[in-house]
Amino acid sequence: MKSDCVQATTCQERKKDPIEMFHSGQLVKVCAPMVRYSKLSFRTLVRKYDCDLCYTPMIVAADFVRSSKARDSEFTTNQGDCPLIVQFAANDARLLSDAARIVCPYANGIDINCGCPQRWALAEGYGACLINKPELVRDMVKQVRNQVENPRFSVSIKIRIHDDLTRTVDLCRKAEATGVSWITVHGRTIEERHQPVHYEAIKIIKESMSIPIVANGDIRSLKEAENVWHITGTDGVMVARGLLANPAMFAGYEETPLKCIWDWVDIALELGTPYMCFHQHLMYMMEKITSRQEKRIFNALSSTSAVLDYLTDHYGIDQTF
C-alpha cells in the first residue's frame, strides 16, 4: 500500500463526507470500481472533470490482508485522492474487517462487492452470489462497524437485482438495518449483461429505503446521468464504461476533449502509470475521435515515446516533461 503520508482526518476534513454529499439534494457523480482501470491516475483525471466520488478497483480482501505485495500493488493513493471508497471482494467477516482497518486512515469508507457476475468471483463466493446471502452481508457489515473506530467511515454495498424484486428489496432493508451507509444498485440480474437496465426496479428500491441509493448501468453522458437520476429518484449515479470512453463526461463533454487527453498524459507520467494502462486508457478515450486507420496505427504503438510522438504529430499535444 502506497500513500503520500495521508491521514484520515486530512482526507475527510478537506472534502465533503460522501454521506453528506448524498443528502445534499444534488446529483452525486460517482466513478465506478473498475478492475485494472479505476486506479489512482484515472481517479485523479476524472476528479478534474467534476467527478464527486471515486472507487478503487475491486480488491480481494483475503489477499490484501495476507500479502504486503498485494497491498502495495492493489492500493495506491495520495492526498488529493478523496473522497475515496475502497471496494473489497470478501466472503469472510473477519478478513473484511481487517482489510477495512488497514485502509481506514487513507479512505472515506469501504464497499462490499455484491454485484460482480464473473464466474471466478462466484466460484470463490464473492460478488453477485452475496445477494443471495443476506446474513453473510449483515455479518460483514457488523464486523466492520465493530472494528473500525471512526464513526464517519462508511460501509456500503454494490448489488445486482433479483428476478424477483421483492428479494432485492428485502436484502436492501436487511442491509439498512445492519448499518449500511448507502447501496449502489446495478439494474440488471446476475444473468443479464447487455440487456436494457431496469431503471424502474432501481426506483422501486429507492422508494423502499431511507438510506441513499446510487443508480448504476449504461450511463454514457451527463444528460443520461441526469435523466437516470430524475427517473429513479436516487441520490447519485455511478458510471464505469462511460467514463472510460470519456473521462470528462461529468463535466458535460459529449466526447473526450483534447485537453482531457493532454491531462491524462501529464497525470499518468507524473504518477508513473505502467505503459499498458497508460496506452489502454488512451485507446478508450480516443475511440470516438479517431478513424479506423488511425486506431490501427495508434493501437499498435508499443512505447510511451511513440505515443507522445503520435499525439504531438496528430493533435498538437506537446508538452515538455
Coordinates of C-alpha atoms in Angstrom, one line a residue:
M1 CA 0.0 0.0 0.0
K2 CA 1.4 3.3 -1.1
S3 CA 0.5 6.8 0.1
D4 CA 2.0 10.2 0.5
C5 CA 1.6 10.5 4.2
V6 CA -2.2 10.7 4.0
Q7 CA -4.2 10.8 7.2
A8 CA -7.9 10.1 7.5
T9 CA -8.6 13.4 9.1
T10 CA -6.8 15.2 6.3
C11 CA -8.9 13.5 3.7
Q12 CA -12.2 13.8 5.5
E13 CA -11.8 17.4 6.6
R14 CA -10.7 18.7 3.2
K15 CA -13.6 17.1 1.2
K16 CA -17.3 16.6 2.0
D17 CA -18.2 13.4 3.7
P18 CA -19.8 11.2 1.0
I19 CA -22.9 10.6 3.2
E20 CA -23.3 14.4 3.4
M21 CA -23.0 14.6 -0.3
F22 CA -25.7 12.1 -0.9
H23 CA -28.0 14.0 1.4
S24 CA -27.4 17.4 -0.4
G25 CA -30.2 17.0 -2.9
Q26 CA -27.7 17.5 -5.7
L27 CA -26.7 14.8 -8.2
V28 CA -23.6 12.9 -6.8
K29 CA -21.5 11.8 -9.7
V30 CA -19.5 8.6 -9.0
C31 CA -16.7 6.8 -10.7
A32 CA -17.3 3.0 -10.5
P33 CA -14.9 0.4 -9.3
M34 CA -13.2 -1.0 -12.5
V35 CA -10.6 -3.8 -12.3
R36 CA -7.3 -2.5 -13.8
Y37 CA -8.8 0.9 -14.6
S38 CA -10.1 2.9 -11.7
K39 CA -6.6 3.3 -10.2
L40 CA -5.0 6.5 -8.7
S41 CA -4.0 8.1 -12.1
F42 CA -7.5 7.7 -13.6
R43 CA -9.2 8.8 -10.4
T44 CA -7.0 11.9 -10.5
L45 CA -8.1 12.6 -14.0
V46 CA -11.9 12.2 -13.5
R47 CA -11.8 14.4 -10.4
K48 CA -10.6 17.2 -12.6
Y49 CA -13.8 16.9 -14.6
D50 CA -16.5 17.1 -11.9
C51 CA -16.5 13.5 -10.6
D52 CA -17.5 13.8 -6.9
L53 CA -16.6 10.4 -5.6
C54 CA -14.3 7.6 -6.7
Y55 CA -14.0 3.9 -6.0
T56 CA -10.8 1.8 -6.2
P57 CA -10.8 -1.3 -8.4
M58 CA -12.2 -4.4 -6.6
I59 CA -9.6 -5.8 -4.2
V60 CA -9.7 -9.4 -2.8
A61 CA -9.8 -8.8 1.0
A62 CA -8.1 -12.0 1.9
D63 CA -5.1 -11.4 -0.4
F64 CA -4.9 -7.7 0.8
V65 CA -4.7 -8.7 4.4
R66 CA -2.3 -11.6 4.0
S67 CA 0.2 -10.1 1.5
S68 CA 2.1 -6.9 1.7
K69 CA 2.9 -7.3 -2.0
A70 CA -0.8 -7.3 -2.7
R71 CA -1.3 -4.2 -0.6
D72 CA 1.4 -2.3 -2.4
S73 CA 0.2 -3.3 -5.9
E74 CA -3.5 -3.0 -5.3
F75 CA -3.9 0.2 -3.3
T76 CA -2.1 3.4 -4.1
T77 CA -3.4 6.8 -3.0
N78 CA -2.3 10.4 -2.3
Q79 CA -3.5 13.5 -0.5
G80 CA -5.7 14.7 -3.3
D81 CA -7.4 11.3 -3.8
C82 CA -10.6 11.9 -1.9
P83 CA -13.3 11.3 -1.2
L84 CA -12.4 7.7 -1.8
I85 CA -14.1 4.4 -1.3
V86 CA -12.1 1.1 -1.4
Q87 CA -14.1 -1.8 -2.8
F88 CA -13.4 -5.3 -1.5
A89 CA -14.4 -8.7 -2.6
A90 CA -15.0 -10.7 0.5
N91 CA -16.8 -13.7 2.0
D92 CA -15.4 -13.6 5.5
A93 CA -16.3 -11.0 8.1
R94 CA -13.0 -11.1 10.0
L95 CA -10.9 -10.7 6.9
L96 CA -13.0 -7.9 5.6
S97 CA -12.8 -6.0 8.9
D98 CA -9.1 -6.5 9.0
A99 CA -8.8 -5.1 5.5
A100 CA -11.1 -2.1 6.4
R101 CA -8.9 -1.3 9.4
I102 CA -5.8 -1.2 7.1
V103 CA -7.3 1.3 4.7
C104 CA -9.3 3.3 7.2
P105 CA -6.6 6.0 7.6
Y106 CA -6.5 6.5 3.8
A107 CA -10.1 6.4 2.7
N108 CA -13.6 7.6 3.5
G109 CA -15.1 4.1 3.5
I110 CA -15.2 0.6 2.1
D111 CA -17.7 -1.0 -0.3
I112 CA -18.5 -4.7 -0.4
N113 CA -18.8 -6.1 -3.9
C114 CA -22.1 -7.9 -4.1
G115 CA -22.6 -7.4 -7.8
C116 CA -19.7 -8.9 -9.8
P117 CA -21.2 -11.7 -12.1
Q118 CA -17.9 -13.1 -13.3
R119 CA -17.5 -16.9 -12.9
W120 CA -14.3 -16.8 -10.9
A121 CA -15.9 -14.4 -8.4
L122 CA -19.0 -16.5 -8.0
A123 CA -16.9 -19.7 -7.6
E124 CA -14.9 -18.1 -4.8
G125 CA -18.1 -16.9 -3.0
Y126 CA -17.6 -13.3 -3.9
G127 CA -19.6 -10.7 -5.9
A128 CA -23.1 -11.3 -7.0
C129 CA -23.7 -14.6 -5.2
L130 CA -23.8 -12.5 -2.0
I131 CA -27.2 -11.0 -2.9
N132 CA -28.5 -14.5 -2.0
K133 CA -26.6 -14.5 1.3
P134 CA -28.1 -11.5 3.3
E135 CA -26.9 -13.0 6.6
L136 CA -23.3 -13.1 5.5
V137 CA -23.6 -9.5 4.2
R138 CA -25.1 -8.5 7.6
D139 CA -22.2 -10.2 9.5
M140 CA -19.6 -8.5 7.3
V141 CA -21.1 -5.0 7.8
K142 CA -21.5 -5.5 11.5
Q143 CA -17.9 -6.7 11.9
V144 CA -16.5 -3.7 10.1
R145 CA -18.7 -1.4 12.1
N146 CA -17.4 -3.0 15.3
Q147 CA -13.7 -3.0 14.3
V148 CA -13.3 0.5 12.7
E149 CA -13.4 3.2 15.4
N150 CA -14.0 6.1 13.1
P151 CA -17.8 6.7 13.1
R152 CA -17.6 8.6 9.8
F153 CA -16.1 5.7 8.0
S154 CA -18.8 4.4 5.6
V155 CA -19.7 0.8 4.8
S156 CA -21.6 0.4 1.6
I157 CA -22.6 -2.4 -0.8
K158 CA -22.9 -2.6 -4.6
I159 CA -25.5 -5.1 -5.8
R160 CA -27.4 -6.5 -8.8
I161 CA -31.1 -7.2 -8.7
H162 CA -33.0 -10.5 -8.4
D163 CA -35.6 -11.7 -10.9
D164 CA -38.0 -11.4 -8.0
L165 CA -37.5 -7.8 -6.9
T166 CA -39.1 -8.4 -3.5
R167 CA -36.0 -10.4 -2.7
T168 CA -33.8 -7.4 -3.6
V169 CA -35.9 -5.0 -1.5
D170 CA -35.7 -7.5 1.4
L171 CA -31.9 -7.7 1.0
C172 CA -31.6 -3.9 1.0
R173 CA -33.8 -3.5 4.0
K174 CA -31.8 -6.0 6.0
A175 CA -28.6 -4.2 5.0
E176 CA -30.0 -0.9 6.0
A177 CA -31.0 -2.3 9.4
T178 CA -27.4 -3.5 9.9
G179 CA -26.0 -0.1 9.3
V180 CA -25.0 0.1 5.7
S181 CA -24.3 3.7 4.7
W182 CA -25.7 3.5 1.1
I183 CA -26.4 1.0 -1.6
T184 CA -25.4 1.1 -5.3
V185 CA -27.8 -0.8 -7.5
H186 CA -26.8 -2.1 -10.9
G187 CA -30.1 -2.5 -12.6
R188 CA -29.5 -6.0 -14.1
T189 CA -29.7 -9.5 -12.8
I190 CA -26.7 -11.8 -12.5
E191 CA -27.5 -13.4 -15.8
E192 CA -28.0 -10.2 -17.7
R193 CA -25.1 -8.5 -19.5
H194 CA -26.1 -6.2 -22.3
Q195 CA -29.9 -6.2 -21.8
P196 CA -31.6 -2.9 -21.0
V197 CA -31.1 -1.7 -17.5
H198 CA -34.1 -2.0 -15.2
Y199 CA -34.3 1.6 -14.0
E200 CA -37.8 1.1 -12.8
A201 CA -36.5 -1.6 -10.4
I202 CA -33.9 0.9 -9.0
K203 CA -36.7 3.4 -8.5
I204 CA -38.8 0.8 -6.5
I205 CA -35.7 0.0 -4.3
K206 CA -35.1 3.7 -3.7
E207 CA -38.8 4.2 -2.7
S208 CA -38.4 1.3 -0.2
M209 CA -35.4 2.7 1.6
S210 CA -34.3 5.5 3.8
I211 CA -30.6 5.4 3.2
P212 CA -29.1 6.8 -0.1
I213 CA -29.3 4.7 -3.2
V214 CA -27.0 5.1 -6.2
A215 CA -28.1 4.1 -9.7
N216 CA -25.7 2.2 -12.0
G217 CA -25.8 0.8 -15.5
D218 CA -25.4 2.1 -19.1
I219 CA -24.9 5.8 -18.5
R220 CA -22.8 7.4 -21.2
S221 CA -23.3 11.1 -20.9
L222 CA -24.1 13.8 -18.3
K223 CA -27.5 14.2 -19.9
E224 CA -28.2 10.4 -19.4
A225 CA -26.9 10.7 -15.8
E226 CA -29.3 13.5 -15.0
N227 CA -32.1 11.6 -16.7
V228 CA -31.5 8.4 -14.7
W229 CA -31.2 10.5 -11.6
H230 CA -34.6 12.0 -12.2
I231 CA -36.3 8.7 -13.4
T232 CA -35.1 6.7 -10.4
G233 CA -35.2 9.4 -7.7
T234 CA -31.8 8.1 -6.5
D235 CA -29.2 10.2 -4.7
G236 CA -26.4 9.6 -7.2
V237 CA -25.3 7.8 -10.3
M238 CA -22.3 5.6 -10.8
V239 CA -20.6 5.3 -14.2
A240 CA -18.0 2.8 -15.5
R241 CA -17.6 2.4 -19.3
G242 CA -19.0 5.8 -20.0
L243 CA -16.1 7.4 -18.1
L244 CA -13.5 5.1 -19.7
A245 CA -14.6 6.4 -23.1
N246 CA -14.9 10.0 -21.9
P247 CA -13.3 10.9 -18.5
A248 CA -14.7 14.4 -19.0
M249 CA -18.3 13.1 -19.2
F250 CA -19.4 14.5 -15.9
A251 CA -18.3 18.0 -16.9
G252 CA -20.7 17.9 -19.8
Y253 CA -18.5 17.0 -22.7
E254 CA -20.1 14.7 -25.3
E255 CA -16.7 13.2 -26.3
T256 CA -13.2 13.3 -24.8
P257 CA -11.8 16.8 -25.3
L258 CA -8.1 17.1 -26.4
K259 CA -7.4 18.9 -23.1
C260 CA -8.5 15.8 -21.2
I261 CA -6.2 13.6 -23.3
W262 CA -3.3 16.0 -22.5
D263 CA -4.3 16.0 -18.8
W264 CA -4.1 12.1 -18.9
V265 CA -0.7 12.2 -20.4
D266 CA 0.5 14.6 -17.7
I267 CA -1.0 12.8 -14.8
A268 CA 0.0 9.3 -16.0
L269 CA 3.6 10.2 -16.5
E270 CA 3.8 12.1 -13.2
L271 CA 2.4 9.2 -11.3
G272 CA 4.4 6.5 -13.1
T273 CA 1.4 4.7 -14.7
P274 CA 2.6 1.5 -16.4
Y275 CA 2.6 1.7 -20.1
M276 CA -0.1 -0.9 -20.8
C277 CA -2.5 1.0 -18.6
F278 CA -1.5 4.4 -20.0
H279 CA -2.0 3.2 -23.6
Q280 CA -5.2 1.3 -22.9
H281 CA -6.9 4.4 -21.4
L282 CA -5.9 6.5 -24.4
M283 CA -7.4 3.8 -26.7
Y284 CA -10.7 4.1 -24.9
M285 CA -10.6 7.9 -24.8
M286 CA -9.8 8.3 -28.5
E287 CA -12.4 5.8 -29.7
K288 CA -14.8 8.4 -31.0
I289 CA -12.3 10.9 -32.3
T290 CA -10.1 8.6 -34.4
S291 CA -10.7 6.9 -37.8
R292 CA -10.4 3.1 -38.3
Q293 CA -7.0 3.7 -39.9
E294 CA -5.8 5.9 -37.1
K295 CA -6.9 3.3 -34.5
R296 CA -5.0 0.6 -36.3
I297 CA -1.8 2.7 -36.1
F298 CA -2.3 4.1 -32.6
N299 CA -3.3 0.8 -31.0
A300 CA -0.1 -0.9 -32.3
L301 CA 2.2 1.6 -30.6
S302 CA 4.4 0.0 -28.1
S303 CA 6.2 2.7 -26.1
T304 CA 5.4 5.9 -24.3
S305 CA 7.7 7.9 -26.5
A306 CA 5.9 6.6 -29.6
V307 CA 2.5 7.6 -28.1
L308 CA 3.8 11.1 -27.3
D309 CA 5.2 11.5 -30.8
Y310 CA 1.9 10.3 -32.3
L311 CA -0.2 12.7 -30.2
T312 CA 2.1 15.6 -30.9
D313 CA 2.0 14.9 -34.7
H314 CA -1.7 14.4 -35.0
Y315 CA -3.3 16.5 -32.3
G316 CA -0.7 19.1 -31.4
I317 CA -0.4 17.8 -27.9
D318 CA 3.1 18.8 -27.0
Q319 CA 4.5 19.2 -23.5
T320 CA 7.9 19.0 -22.0
F321 CA 8.1 16.5 -19.2

